[in-house]
PDB file of C-alpha atoms in Angstrom:
ATOM      1  CA  MET A1236      -3.256  49.084  27.121  1.00 53.00           C
ATOM      2  CA  ARG A1237       0.035  47.402  28.127  1.00 58.00           C
ATOM      3  CA  ASP A1238       2.715  47.437  25.750  1.00 60.00           C
ATOM      4  CA  ASP A1239       3.924  43.860  26.659  1.00 61.00           C
ATOM      5  CA  PHE A1240       0.491  42.290  26.440  1.00 62.00           C
ATOM      6  CA  ASP A1241      -0.052  39.861  23.583  1.00 68.00           C
ATOM      7  CA  PRO A1242      -3.522  38.520  23.461  1.00 64.00           C
ATOM      8  CA  THR A1243      -2.539  35.777  21.054  1.00 68.00           C
ATOM      9  CA  ALA A1244       0.100  34.311  23.183  1.00 69.00           C
ATOM     10  CA  GLY A1245      -0.909  31.009  24.276  1.00 61.00           C
ATOM     11  CA  ALA A1246      -4.047  31.030  22.472  1.00 75.00           C
ATOM     12  CA  GLY A1247      -2.609  28.534  19.617  1.00 84.00           C
ATOM     13  CA  PHE A1248      -3.725  30.733  16.724  1.00 90.00           C
ATOM     14  CA  SER A1249      -1.994  29.798  13.490  1.00 91.00           C
ATOM     15  CA  GLU A1250      -0.518  32.375  11.237  1.00 91.00           C
ATOM     16  CA  PRO A1251      -3.419  32.551   8.817  1.00 93.00           C
ATOM     17  CA  VAL A1252      -5.810  33.074  11.685  1.00 93.00           C
ATOM     18  CA  LEU A1253      -3.601  35.990  13.103  1.00 92.00           C
ATOM     19  CA  ARG A1254      -3.604  37.462   9.578  1.00 94.00           C
ATOM     20  CA  ALA A1255      -7.446  37.056   9.205  1.00 96.00           C
ATOM     21  CA  LEU A1256      -8.003  38.628  12.719  1.00 96.00           C
ATOM     22  CA  SER A1257      -5.804  41.507  11.694  1.00 94.00           C
ATOM     23  CA  ALA A1258      -7.643  42.013   8.239  1.00 97.00           C
ATOM     24  CA  PHE A1259     -10.903  41.906  10.076  1.00 98.00           C
ATOM     25  CA  VAL A1260      -9.880  44.846  12.152  1.00 96.00           C
ATOM     26  CA  ASP A1261      -8.516  46.765   9.369  1.00 95.00           C
ATOM     27  CA  GLY A1262     -11.891  46.051   7.309  1.00 96.00           C
ATOM     28  CA  GLU A1263      -9.870  44.192   4.597  1.00 97.00           C
ATOM     29  CA  LEU A1264     -11.911  40.957   4.481  1.00 97.00           C
ATOM     30  CA  PRO A1265     -14.458  40.223   1.794  1.00 97.00           C
ATOM     31  CA  GLY A1266     -17.969  40.018   2.797  1.00 96.00           C
ATOM     32  CA  ALA A1267     -18.538  36.369   3.284  1.00 97.00           C
ATOM     33  CA  GLU A1268     -15.222  35.764   5.039  1.00 97.00           C
ATOM     34  CA  ARG A1269     -16.046  38.749   7.206  1.00 98.00           C
ATOM     35  CA  GLN A1270     -19.179  37.310   8.176  1.00 98.00           C
ATOM     36  CA  GLN A1271     -17.839  33.895   8.929  1.00 98.00           C
ATOM     37  CA  LEU A1272     -15.126  35.409  11.345  1.00 98.00           C
ATOM     38  CA  ALA A1273     -17.775  37.562  12.708  1.00 98.00           C
ATOM     39  CA  ASN A1274     -19.629  34.431  13.784  1.00 98.00           C
ATOM     40  CA  ARG A1275     -16.444  32.960  15.171  1.00 97.00           C
ATOM     41  CA  LEU A1276     -16.021  36.037  17.252  1.00 98.00           C
ATOM     42  CA  ALA A1277     -19.459  35.717  18.781  1.00 98.00           C
ATOM     43  CA  VAL A1278     -18.419  32.215  20.267  1.00 98.00           C
ATOM     44  CA  ASP A1279     -14.582  32.382  20.472  1.00 96.00           C
ATOM     45  CA  ARG A1280     -13.679  34.621  23.581  1.00 95.00           C
ATOM     46  CA  CYS A1281      -9.992  34.331  22.933  1.00 93.00           C
ATOM     47  CA  ALA A1282     -10.520  35.500  19.230  1.00 95.00           C
ATOM     48  CA  ALA A1283     -12.873  38.252  20.415  1.00 96.00           C
ATOM     49  CA  ASN A1284     -10.345  39.327  22.939  1.00 93.00           C
ATOM     50  CA  ALA A1285      -7.592  39.611  20.334  1.00 93.00           C
ATOM     51  CA  VAL A1286      -9.778  41.582  18.087  1.00 96.00           C
ATOM     52  CA  ALA A1287     -10.456  43.869  20.778  1.00 95.00           C
ATOM     53  CA  HIS A1288      -6.916  44.383  21.693  1.00 92.00           C
ATOM     54  CA  TYR A1289      -6.060  44.942  18.021  1.00 93.00           C
ATOM     55  CA  CYS A1290      -8.884  47.690  17.846  1.00 95.00           C
ATOM     56  CA  ALA A1291      -7.380  49.419  20.841  1.00 94.00           C
ATOM     57  CA  GLN A1292      -3.801  49.218  19.367  1.00 92.00           C
ATOM     58  CA  ARG A1293      -5.188  50.698  16.151  1.00 93.00           C
ATOM     59  CA  SER A1294      -7.071  53.550  17.866  1.00 94.00           C
ATOM     60  CA  ALA A1295      -3.930  54.334  20.033  1.00 92.00           C
ATOM     61  CA  LEU A1296      -1.657  54.355  16.840  1.00 91.00           C
ATOM     62  CA  ARG A1297      -4.104  56.841  15.081  1.00 90.00           C
ATOM     63  CA  ALA A1298      -4.312  59.064  18.074  1.00 91.00           C
ATOM     64  CA  LEU A1299      -0.601  59.135  18.314  1.00 89.00           C
ATOM     65  CA  PHE A1300      -0.147  60.059  14.745  1.00 89.00           C
ATOM     66  CA  ALA A1301      -2.787  62.450  14.838  1.00 89.00           C
ATOM     67  CA  ASP A1302      -1.146  64.278  17.470  1.00 78.00           C
ATOM     68  CA  LEU A1303       2.016  64.231  15.705  1.00 78.00           C
ATOM     69  CA  ALA A1304       0.570  65.584  12.450  1.00 76.00           C
ATOM     70  CA  ALA A1305      -1.049  68.282  14.402  1.00 78.00           C
ATOM     71  CA  GLN A1306       2.244  69.270  16.170  1.00 79.00           C
ATOM     72  CA  ALA A1307       4.088  69.243  12.796  1.00 79.00           C
ATOM     73  CA  SER A1308       1.546  71.586  11.165  1.00 76.00           C
ATOM     74  CA  LEU A1309       2.247  74.314  14.094  1.00 69.00           C
TER      75      LEU A1309
END
C-alpha cells in the first residue's frame, strides 16, 4: 500500500459517499443501507477499489498498533 495513493482522487465521490464507504468498512451502516452500498460495490469498480483500499489501510493500522501494544507489554 502506497502512502500517497488516494483511491478516491478523481473519482468524483461526494463527502457523504466517502463517509458511507468508510462506515461500510467499519461495519457502522444499518442493514438496509449496508445492503444498498454492497449492491453498488458489485457494479461500481471505483467505489469497490476505494473500499478495498480502506480495508487494506484498516488492516495495516491494526497490525501496526498490535505490534506497538506487544512491544509496550514487554
